[in-house]
Tab-separated table of C-alpha atoms and ligand atoms in Angstrom:
chain	number	residue	atom	x	y	z
N	188	UNK	CA	-8.246	-16.771	-16.303
N	189	UNK	CA	-10.788	-15.060	-13.971
N	190	UNK	CA	-13.562	-13.756	-16.342
N	191	UNK	CA	-13.255	-10.385	-14.735
N	192	UNK	CA	-9.712	-10.017	-15.818
N	193	UNK	CA	-10.346	-10.471	-19.371
N	194	UNK	CA	-8.509	-7.884	-21.448
N	195	UNK	CA	-11.123	-7.789	-24.114
N	196	UNK	CA	-13.613	-6.437	-21.454
N	197	UNK	CA	-14.810	-2.940	-21.954
N	198	UNK	CA	-17.297	-0.963	-19.580
N	199	UNK	CA	-20.272	1.194	-20.460
N	200	UNK	CA	-19.051	3.778	-18.011
N	201	UNK	CA	-16.415	5.908	-19.619
N	202	UNK	CA	-12.872	4.928	-18.624
N	203	UNK	CA	-10.271	7.681	-19.841
N	204	UNK	CA	-6.913	6.469	-21.372
N	205	UNK	CA	-4.337	6.019	-18.625
N	206	UNK	CA	-7.005	5.620	-15.786
N	207	UNK	CA	-6.198	3.246	-12.759
N	208	UNK	CA	-9.852	1.884	-12.826
N	209	UNK	CA	-10.661	-0.026	-15.801
N	210	UNK	CA	-13.092	-2.949	-15.578
N	211	UNK	CA	-10.456	-5.233	-15.020
N	212	UNK	CA	-9.365	-3.684	-11.577
N	213	UNK	CA	-12.669	-3.050	-9.437
N	214	UNK	CA	-10.946	-2.489	-6.217
N	215	UNK	CA	-12.901	-1.886	-3.015
N	216	UNK	CA	-13.058	1.081	-0.607
N	217	UNK	CA	-15.203	3.105	1.346
N	218	UNK	CA	-16.762	6.281	0.467
N	219	UNK	CA	-18.840	9.031	2.276
N	220	UNK	CA	-21.037	11.754	1.383
N	221	UNK	CA	-23.119	14.310	3.445
N	222	UNK	CA	-25.980	12.884	5.157
N	223	UNK	CA	-25.286	9.155	4.461
N	224	UNK	CA	-23.569	6.344	6.357
N	225	UNK	CA	-20.278	5.311	5.040
N	226	UNK	CA	-20.547	2.596	2.262
N	227	UNK	CA	-18.529	0.120	0.443
N	228	UNK	CA	-17.675	0.842	-3.332
N	229	UNK	CA	-15.893	0.225	-6.150
N	230	UNK	CA	-14.096	2.509	-8.695
N	231	UNK	CA	-14.671	2.467	-12.414
N	232	UNK	CA	-13.216	5.204	-14.559
N	233	UNK	CA	-13.777	8.659	-12.767
N	234	UNK	CA	-16.681	7.176	-10.636
N	235	UNK	CA	-17.512	5.106	-7.874
N	236	UNK	CA	-20.133	2.434	-7.664
N	237	UNK	CA	-22.067	2.045	-4.556
N	238	UNK	CA	-22.415	-1.742	-3.555
N	239	UNK	CA	-25.173	-0.882	-0.829
N	240	UNK	CA	-27.323	0.438	-3.681
N	241	UNK	CA	-26.596	-2.328	-5.930
N	242	UNK	CA	-27.249	-4.955	-3.012
N	243	UNK	CA	-30.601	-3.156	-2.362
N	244	UNK	CA	-31.543	-3.653	-5.924
N	245	UNK	CA	-30.948	-7.287	-5.625
N	246	UNK	CA	-27.658	-7.620	-7.635
N	247	UNK	CA	-26.009	-9.803	-5.043
N	248	UNK	CA	-29.130	-11.771	-3.842
N	249	UNK	CA	-28.011	-15.062	-5.205
N	250	UNK	CA	-24.647	-14.572	-3.223
N	251	UNK	CA	-26.544	-14.695	-0.022
N	252	UNK	CA	-24.880	-11.525	1.440
N	253	UNK	CA	-26.443	-9.353	4.074
N	254	UNK	CA	-26.941	-5.896	2.541
N	255	UNK	CA	-25.887	-4.449	5.683
N	256	UNK	CA	-22.252	-5.523	5.180
N	257	UNK	CA	-22.033	-2.829	2.432
N	258	UNK	CA	-22.953	0.032	4.829
N	259	UNK	CA	-20.080	-0.070	7.286
N	260	UNK	CA	-17.268	2.405	8.211
N	261	UNK	CA	-14.745	-0.202	7.184
N	262	UNK	CA	-14.164	-3.045	4.740
N	263	UNK	CA	-13.530	-5.510	7.403
N	264	UNK	CA	-16.698	-7.161	7.700
N	265	UNK	CA	-16.895	-7.440	3.860
N	266	UNK	CA	-13.440	-8.913	3.853
N	267	UNK	CA	-14.340	-11.422	6.504
N	268	UNK	CA	-17.154	-12.948	4.192
N	269	UNK	CA	-14.238	-14.967	2.703
N	270	UNK	CA	-12.709	-14.951	-0.724
N	271	UNK	CA	-15.304	-16.951	-2.345
N	272	UNK	CA	-18.074	-14.389	-1.602
N	273	UNK	CA	-15.839	-11.339	-2.287
N	274	UNK	CA	-14.657	-12.614	-5.500
N	275	UNK	CA	-18.114	-13.579	-6.619
N	276	UNK	CA	-19.001	-9.826	-5.725
N	277	UNK	CA	-16.041	-8.598	-7.966
N	278	UNK	CA	-17.325	-10.882	-10.777
N	279	UNK	CA	-20.728	-9.680	-10.381
N	280	UNK	CA	-19.655	-5.992	-10.489
N	281	UNK	CA	-17.692	-6.815	-13.689
N	282	UNK	CA	-20.882	-8.310	-15.268
N	283	UNK	CA	-22.876	-5.160	-14.133
N	284	UNK	CA	-20.466	-2.945	-15.644
N	285	UNK	CA	-19.640	-4.846	-18.826
N	286	UNK	CA	-20.524	-3.366	-22.144
N	287	UNK	CA	-21.519	-6.636	-23.709
N	288	UNK	CA	-23.787	-8.197	-20.979
N	289	UNK	CA	-27.373	-7.042	-21.228
N	290	UNK	CA	-28.743	-9.410	-18.565
N	291	UNK	CA	-29.742	-6.357	-16.523
N	292	UNK	CA	-30.600	-2.919	-17.858
N	293	UNK	CA	-27.809	-1.432	-15.597
N	294	UNK	CA	-27.620	1.877	-17.330
N	295	UNK	CA	-30.998	2.818	-15.976
N	296	UNK	CA	-29.639	2.158	-12.440
N	297	UNK	CA	-26.387	4.045	-13.198
N	298	UNK	CA	-27.746	7.263	-11.602
N	299	UNK	CA	-28.369	5.581	-8.499
N	300	UNK	CA	-25.173	3.608	-7.979
N	301	UNK	CA	-22.879	5.696	-9.663
N	302	UNK	CA	-21.263	8.966	-8.332
N	303	UNK	CA	-18.184	11.088	-9.726
N	304	UNK	CA	-15.130	10.182	-7.439
N	305	UNK	CA	-14.685	14.184	-7.110
N	306	UNK	CA	-18.055	14.530	-5.352
N	307	UNK	CA	-17.152	11.878	-2.649
N	308	UNK	CA	-14.779	11.636	0.232
N	309	UNK	CA	-12.665	8.427	0.461
N	310	UNK	CA	-12.271	7.033	3.993
N	311	UNK	CA	-9.524	4.792	5.509
N	312	UNK	CA	-10.696	1.488	4.091
N	313	UNK	CA	-9.840	-0.735	7.048
N	314	UNK	CA	-9.888	-0.778	10.648
N	315	UNK	CA	-6.337	-1.834	11.062
N	316	UNK	CA	-5.765	-4.224	13.779
N	317	UNK	CA	-1.920	-4.862	13.732
N	318	UNK	CA	0.543	-3.305	11.488
N	319	UNK	CA	3.749	-5.084	10.805
N	320	UNK	CA	6.575	-3.447	8.665
N	321	UNK	CA	8.872	-5.634	6.775
N	322	UNK	CA	12.242	-4.720	5.571
N	323	UNK	CA	12.480	-6.970	2.436
N	324	UNK	CA	14.208	-4.953	-0.319
N	325	UNK	CA	17.736	-6.352	-0.748
N	326	UNK	CA	18.576	-3.030	-2.417
N	327	UNK	CA	17.260	-0.836	0.226
N	328	UNK	CA	18.805	-2.765	3.193
N	329	UNK	CA	22.070	-2.860	1.113
N	330	UNK	CA	22.021	0.962	0.686
N	331	UNK	CA	21.231	1.660	4.181
N	332	UNK	CA	23.798	-0.849	5.554
N	333	UNK	CA	26.288	0.701	3.264
N	334	UNK	CA	25.583	4.488	4.797
N	335	UNK	CA	25.277	3.793	8.304
N	336	UNK	CA	27.688	0.476	8.763
N	337	UNK	CA	30.061	-1.119	6.600
N	338	UNK	CA	29.779	-1.388	2.746
N	339	UNK	CA	31.734	-4.592	2.845
N	340	UNK	CA	29.065	-6.223	5.283
N	341	UNK	CA	26.078	-3.959	4.210
N	342	UNK	CA	23.557	-6.795	4.953
N	343	UNK	CA	23.456	-8.036	8.691
N	344	UNK	CA	23.998	-12.036	8.999
N	345	UNK	CA	20.316	-12.910	9.372
N	346	UNK	CA	19.049	-10.821	6.316
N	347	UNK	CA	19.179	-13.459	3.696
N	348	UNK	CA	17.879	-16.138	5.923
N	349	UNK	CA	14.508	-14.534	7.231
N	350	UNK	CA	12.275	-11.475	6.378
N	351	UNK	CA	13.259	-8.877	8.915
N	352	UNK	CA	10.317	-7.154	10.595
N	353	UNK	CA	9.054	-5.330	13.249
N	354	UNK	CA	5.596	-4.450	14.804
N	355	UNK	CA	4.496	-0.877	13.950
N	356	UNK	CA	1.948	1.539	15.003
N	357	UNK	CA	-1.662	0.593	13.708
N	358	UNK	CA	-3.551	3.434	15.045
N	359	UNK	CA	-1.644	6.251	13.304
N	360	UNK	CA	-2.143	4.605	9.677
N	361	UNK	CA	-4.293	7.289	7.795
N	362	UNK	CA	-5.786	7.456	4.317
N	363	UNK	CA	-4.429	9.589	1.472
N	364	UNK	CA	-5.170	13.280	1.761
N	365	UNK	CA	-4.560	13.474	5.584
N	366	UNK	CA	-2.226	16.216	6.371
N	367	UNK	CA	0.849	15.158	8.210
N	368	UNK	CA	2.299	17.122	10.966
N	369	UNK	CA	6.121	17.248	11.163
N	370	UNK	CA	7.220	15.211	14.234
N	371	UNK	CA	9.381	16.483	16.998
N	372	UNK	CA	11.606	14.595	19.212
N	373	UNK	CA	15.208	13.694	20.428
N	374	UNK	CA	17.932	13.766	18.007
N	375	UNK	CA	21.764	13.653	18.590
N	376	UNK	CA	23.848	15.641	15.967
N	377	UNK	CA	27.071	13.812	15.108
N	378	UNK	CA	29.018	16.856	16.625
N	379	UNK	CA	26.881	17.083	19.838
N	380	UNK	CA	27.755	15.743	23.239
N	381	UNK	CA	24.181	15.393	24.391
N	382	UNK	CA	20.892	14.884	22.500
N	383	UNK	CA	18.775	17.880	21.489
N	384	UNK	CA	14.932	18.325	21.097
N	385	UNK	CA	13.216	19.805	18.168
N	386	UNK	CA	11.304	19.131	14.850
N	387	UNK	CA	12.688	16.450	12.613
N	388	UNK	CA	15.006	18.107	10.156
N	389	UNK	CA	15.419	14.683	8.243
N	390	UNK	CA	11.870	14.003	7.589
N	391	UNK	CA	11.508	11.311	4.745
N	392	UNK	CA	8.933	9.121	2.737
N	393	UNK	CA	9.359	5.250	2.506
N	394	UNK	CA	7.900	3.801	-0.757
N	395	UNK	CA	6.279	0.570	0.384
N	396	UNK	CA	3.243	-1.557	-0.476
N	397	UNK	CA	1.028	-3.243	2.107
N	398	UNK	CA	-1.050	-6.324	1.974
N	399	UNK	CA	-4.490	-6.540	3.930
N	400	UNK	CA	-5.368	-9.697	5.925
N	401	UNK	CA	-8.815	-10.933	4.789
N	402	UNK	CA	-8.952	-14.115	6.980
N	403	UNK	CA	-8.122	-14.761	10.651
N	404	UNK	CA	-6.034	-17.530	12.240
N	405	UNK	CA	-6.172	-18.735	15.789
N	406	UNK	CA	-3.304	-18.295	18.265
N	407	UNK	CA	-0.961	-21.266	17.695
N	408	UNK	CA	-1.779	-21.689	13.936
N	409	UNK	CA	0.638	-21.192	11.160
N	410	UNK	CA	0.374	-20.244	7.530
N	411	UNK	CA	2.429	-21.998	5.115
N	412	UNK	CA	3.771	-20.236	2.006
N	413	UNK	CA	1.211	-22.214	-0.161
N	414	UNK	CA	-1.530	-21.020	1.860
N	415	UNK	CA	-0.623	-17.492	2.476
N	416	UNK	CA	-2.373	-15.903	-0.547
N	417	UNK	CA	-5.653	-17.240	0.726
N	418	UNK	CA	-5.441	-15.086	3.648
N	419	UNK	CA	-4.489	-11.908	1.778
N	420	UNK	CA	-7.503	-9.890	0.673
N	421	UNK	CA	-5.580	-7.385	-1.493
N	422	UNK	CA	-2.925	-4.666	-1.430
N	423	UNK	CA	-2.379	-0.851	-0.920
N	424	UNK	CA	0.364	1.660	-1.539
N	425	UNK	CA	1.836	2.614	1.857
N	426	UNK	CA	3.915	5.412	2.616
N	427	UNK	CA	5.805	4.620	5.910
N	428	UNK	CA	6.912	8.352	6.803
N	429	UNK	CA	10.212	8.293	8.587
N	430	UNK	CA	12.272	10.924	10.686
N	431	UNK	CA	15.610	9.806	9.990
N	432	UNK	CA	17.304	12.103	12.776
N	433	UNK	CA	14.956	10.725	15.327
N	434	UNK	CA	15.385	7.061	14.085
N	435	UNK	CA	19.090	7.346	14.180
N	436	UNK	CA	19.235	8.068	17.777
N	437	UNK	CA	16.501	6.222	19.210
N	438	UNK	CA	16.635	2.786	17.243
N	439	UNK	CA	19.353	1.046	19.241
N	440	UNK	CA	18.676	-1.948	20.387
N	441	UNK	CA	15.011	-2.371	19.841
N	442	UNK	CA	14.453	-0.864	16.442
N	443	UNK	CA	12.341	2.121	15.329
N	444	UNK	CA	9.832	3.755	17.687
N	445	UNK	CA	8.780	7.413	17.480
N	446	UNK	CA	10.643	7.897	14.035
N	447	UNK	CA	7.909	5.929	12.530
N	448	UNK	CA	4.962	5.980	14.722
N	449	UNK	CA	3.667	9.450	13.922
N	450	UNK	CA	1.934	8.655	10.631
N	451	UNK	CA	1.757	6.041	7.753
N	452	UNK	CA	-0.299	6.879	4.810
N	453	UNK	CA	-2.150	4.370	2.678
N	454	UNK	CA	-4.187	4.424	-0.651
N	455	UNK	CA	-8.048	4.387	-0.314
N	456	UNK	CA	-8.529	1.574	-2.739
N	457	UNK	CA	-7.586	-2.008	-1.997
N	458	UNK	CA	-6.732	-3.817	-5.228
N	459	UNK	CA	-7.847	-7.325	-4.826
N	460	UNK	CA	-5.311	-10.304	-5.414
N	461	UNK	CA	-7.838	-11.737	-8.150
N	462	UNK	CA	-7.200	-8.267	-9.963
N	463	UNK	CA	-3.371	-8.552	-9.548
N	464	UNK	CA	-3.134	-12.376	-10.541
N	465	UNK	CA	-2.257	-11.531	-14.337
N	466	UNK	CA	0.754	-9.454	-13.067
N	467	UNK	CA	2.613	-12.301	-11.251
N	468	UNK	CA	6.191	-12.674	-11.830
N	469	UNK	CA	9.471	-14.403	-10.743
N	470	UNK	CA	11.191	-13.162	-7.778
N	471	UNK	CA	14.928	-12.673	-7.371
N	472	UNK	CA	16.928	-15.958	-6.843
N	473	UNK	CA	17.371	-16.720	-3.271
N	474	UNK	CA	20.918	-17.685	-2.277
N	475	UNK	CA	21.684	-19.175	0.253
N	476	UNK	CA	18.824	-21.580	0.156
N	477	UNK	CA	16.137	-20.703	2.599
N	478	UNK	CA	14.876	-22.956	5.347
N	479	UNK	CA	12.061	-25.383	4.347
N	480	UNK	CA	9.157	-23.398	5.775
N	481	UNK	CA	10.181	-20.430	3.624
N	482	UNK	CA	10.380	-22.266	0.443
N	483	UNK	CA	7.461	-21.610	-1.923
N	484	UNK	CA	6.362	-22.747	-5.440
N	485	UNK	CA	4.983	-20.812	-8.460
N	486	UNK	CA	5.259	-17.020	-8.988
N	487	UNK	CA	4.770	-14.900	-5.902
N	488	UNK	CA	6.102	-11.670	-6.878
N	489	UNK	CA	4.022	-8.875	-8.611
N	490	UNK	CA	5.031	-6.637	-11.411
N	491	UNK	CA	3.685	-3.283	-10.001
N	492	UNK	CA	5.213	-0.117	-11.329
N	493	UNK	CA	5.800	2.495	-8.411
N	494	UNK	CA	6.621	6.238	-8.436
N	495	UNK	CA	7.048	9.048	-6.000
N	496	UNK	CA	6.516	12.559	-6.711
N	497	UNK	CA	7.161	15.774	-4.515
N	498	UNK	CA	5.380	18.898	-5.126
N	499	UNK	CA	6.448	22.002	-3.007
N	500	UNK	CA	3.956	24.850	-2.412
N	501	UNK	CA	5.395	26.957	-5.396
N	502	UNK	CA	5.109	24.080	-7.805
N	503	UNK	CA	2.213	23.334	-10.345
N	504	UNK	CA	2.819	19.643	-10.383
N	505	UNK	CA	4.707	16.930	-8.589
N	506	UNK	CA	8.297	16.323	-9.678
N	507	UNK	CA	9.022	12.562	-9.843
N	508	UNK	CA	11.955	11.443	-7.732
N	509	UNK	CA	11.633	7.924	-7.705
N	510	UNK	CA	10.529	5.005	-10.073
N	511	UNK	CA	10.602	1.563	-8.613
N	512	UNK	CA	8.869	-1.721	-8.847
N	513	UNK	CA	7.287	-4.094	-6.377
N	514	UNK	CA	8.760	-7.122	-8.247
N	515	UNK	CA	12.233	-6.171	-6.805
N	516	UNK	CA	11.350	-7.565	-3.446
N	517	UNK	CA	13.608	-10.261	-2.229
N	518	UNK	CA	11.230	-11.916	0.256
N	519	UNK	CA	7.676	-12.160	-1.212
N	520	UNK	CA	4.441	-11.680	0.702
N	521	UNK	CA	3.744	-15.230	0.941
N	522	UNK	CA	7.083	-15.923	2.675
N	523	UNK	CA	6.452	-12.879	5.005
N	524	UNK	CA	3.340	-14.170	6.239
N	525	UNK	CA	4.778	-17.830	6.563
N	526	UNK	CA	7.584	-16.193	8.623
N	527	UNK	CA	5.209	-14.001	10.751
N	528	UNK	CA	3.103	-16.789	11.870
N	529	UNK	CA	5.511	-19.851	12.117
N	530	UNK	CA	5.864	-19.167	15.796
N	531	UNK	CA	2.081	-19.329	16.278
N	532	UNK	CA	1.295	-15.753	16.059
N	533	UNK	CA	-2.246	-15.108	14.979
N	534	UNK	CA	-3.488	-12.754	12.287
N	535	UNK	CA	-6.840	-10.855	12.186
N	536	UNK	CA	-8.954	-9.402	9.557
N	537	UNK	CA	-7.674	-5.924	8.866
N	538	UNK	CA	-4.245	-6.351	9.919
N	539	UNK	CA	-1.596	-4.978	7.444
N	540	UNK	CA	1.777	-5.911	6.764
N	541	UNK	CA	3.788	-3.442	4.800
N	542	UNK	CA	6.812	-4.507	2.561
N	543	UNK	CA	9.605	-2.210	3.779
N	544	UNK	CA	10.886	0.422	1.388
N	545	UNK	CA	11.058	-0.740	-2.139
N	546	UNK	CA	14.386	0.264	-3.913
N	547	UNK	CA	15.558	-0.854	-7.344
N	548	UNK	CA	18.948	-1.454	-8.581
N	549	UNK	CA	19.570	2.109	-9.939
N	550	UNK	CA	19.805	5.536	-7.993
N	551	UNK	CA	16.501	6.729	-9.796
N	552	UNK	CA	14.779	3.795	-8.328
N	553	UNK	CA	15.629	4.144	-4.602
N	554	UNK	CA	12.299	4.402	-2.507
N	555	UNK	CA	13.443	7.027	0.167
N	556	UNK	CA	15.046	10.440	0.118
N	557	UNK	CA	17.790	8.993	2.558
N	558	UNK	CA	19.028	6.935	-0.240
N	559	UNK	CA	17.983	9.288	-3.187
N	560	UNK	CA	20.131	12.198	-1.667
N	561	UNK	CA	22.519	9.801	-0.313
N	562	UNK	CA	22.212	10.988	3.248
N	563	UNK	CA	21.748	14.526	2.013
N	564	UNK	CA	25.017	14.501	-0.035
N	565	UNK	CA	23.419	14.481	-3.313
N	566	UNK	CA	20.567	17.256	-3.189
N	567	UNK	CA	17.626	16.621	-5.616
N	568	UNK	CA	17.150	19.789	-8.110
N	569	UNK	CA	13.598	20.628	-8.244
N	570	UNK	CA	11.801	22.402	-11.146
N	571	UNK	CA	11.192	25.730	-9.202
N	572	UNK	CA	14.867	26.157	-8.545
N	573	UNK	CA	14.786	24.830	-5.021
N	574	UNK	CA	16.476	21.365	-4.013
N	575	UNK	CA	15.535	18.656	-1.686
N	576	UNK	CA	17.753	16.524	0.635
N	577	UNK	CA	14.770	15.500	2.743
N	578	UNK	CA	10.979	16.681	2.807
N	579	UNK	CA	10.063	20.416	3.512
N	580	UNK	CA	6.955	21.840	5.199
N	581	UNK	CA	4.201	22.478	2.555
N	582	UNK	CA	5.623	19.572	0.415
N	583	UNK	CA	2.928	17.312	-0.790
N	584	UNK	CA	4.373	13.690	-1.418
N	585	UNK	CA	2.343	11.538	-3.853
N	586	UNK	CA	2.993	7.913	-4.683
N	587	UNK	CA	1.235	5.935	-7.383
N	588	UNK	CA	1.356	2.319	-8.330
N	589	UNK	CA	0.092	0.515	-11.599
N	590	UNK	CA	0.401	-2.776	-13.438
N	591	UNK	CA	0.348	-3.034	-17.179
N	592	UNK	CA	0.236	-5.853	-19.461
N	593	UNK	CA	-1.890	-7.119	-22.555
N	594	UNK	CA	-3.420	-3.472	-22.879
N	595	UNK	CA	-4.566	-3.546	-19.451
N	596	UNK	CA	-3.520	-0.819	-16.889
N	597	UNK	CA	-4.710	-1.045	-13.391
N	598	UNK	CA	-3.637	1.247	-10.560
N	599	UNK	CA	-4.325	2.195	-6.935
N	600	UNK	CA	-5.262	5.725	-7.036
N	601	UNK	CA	-3.108	8.481	-5.495
N	602	UNK	CA	-1.515	8.018	-2.058
N	603	UNK	CA	-0.863	11.531	-0.833
N	604	UNK	CA	0.144	13.714	2.257
N	605	UNK	CA	1.208	17.243	2.757
N	606	UNK	CA	3.592	18.072	5.368
N	607	UNK	CA	2.618	20.727	7.939
N	608	UNK	CA	5.020	22.558	10.019
N	609	UNK	CA	5.635	20.929	13.530
N	610	UNK	CA	3.863	21.861	16.714
N	611	UNK	CA	4.835	21.009	20.303
N	612	UNK	CA	8.556	22.446	19.735
N	613	UNK	CA	8.949	23.298	23.479
N	614	UNK	CA	10.497	20.222	25.259
D	1147	CA	CA1	9.342	1.016	6.673
């Protein structure tokens, strides 16, 4: 076991019950306060710890890391140090924050390197190079195939043989808290002869998780399933906002375009694969047998509880509309990365691969309003008396994710976005 993952560890920094950020997590992010450059930080309880200040005081001296790597707009340079160093930094943070280790009088330094999370702004943690979106939940693909094609043949013939994916828009990935403007575009209602133009009326979320690439490959190089996790720095929660009406009209034959490219929201914290290691679990059995390059050994799925809440402007708290789990993924991240690179496609530090909508087996675990409301035929009753088939202006959609085992609970923080009314409504 990685020492920093020991369930017995406690921190001298207060960690409230149910916090996403006990000492066993130590995710990485980028924070900003007035009058200071953005810096790398970790989260502990309701505080952030500033890694630049810790470096300044020599805490990472023996790790041979340039202090400047901790004062950057993004985590890319830090991730590019490689897992040997980034894991060592996480382990060192664990030692600094550990209740029982008194190698340093860290509490004296606390006022310099700890800041309340409520006082800082969390920024987009990575400069995203390329963004790839997979479609790897069997339940989601089956639901969508059932609704839009044929319940008898819900999965297309390729689906059980390869992790289907497409290249998405990297530049419109935003951090949690960024308002999302309702997109406009072409739609073709079922009873219309010609397309119409206007605000999307079927705006949806997609509950996904993304993995962040921490090591690059050269063009022509492939990554095997056995090597894949060496290239994955960590994971984020990923809301792949989708305009279903725009999507339905535009997606043939090349796939989604403007229905997806207007925005995707990620959590500000990247939880490392080190921290997620105790939560490995078996994936679904794959039948038919996959081709040799997609075979894998060991546990490559992760038990990550997921939930989505919608809060209308008149509501005091989010109403949970979905509880799912990342472990349902039919294709795991190692298979996705092996498939992505099998043709020699390179990857770069900061690339993000998203899972595709993560739906579970039961209606309360479906990962999009499209499925939850079954194309609008089953509206969701909200606590304020209103109902939702899709997302309305003023709604805030919040996704949360956490792992729990042996008394340890680690999470990703909130991934939220509020929907603003459309602009550019004139065609
Ligand atoms: Ca998606």
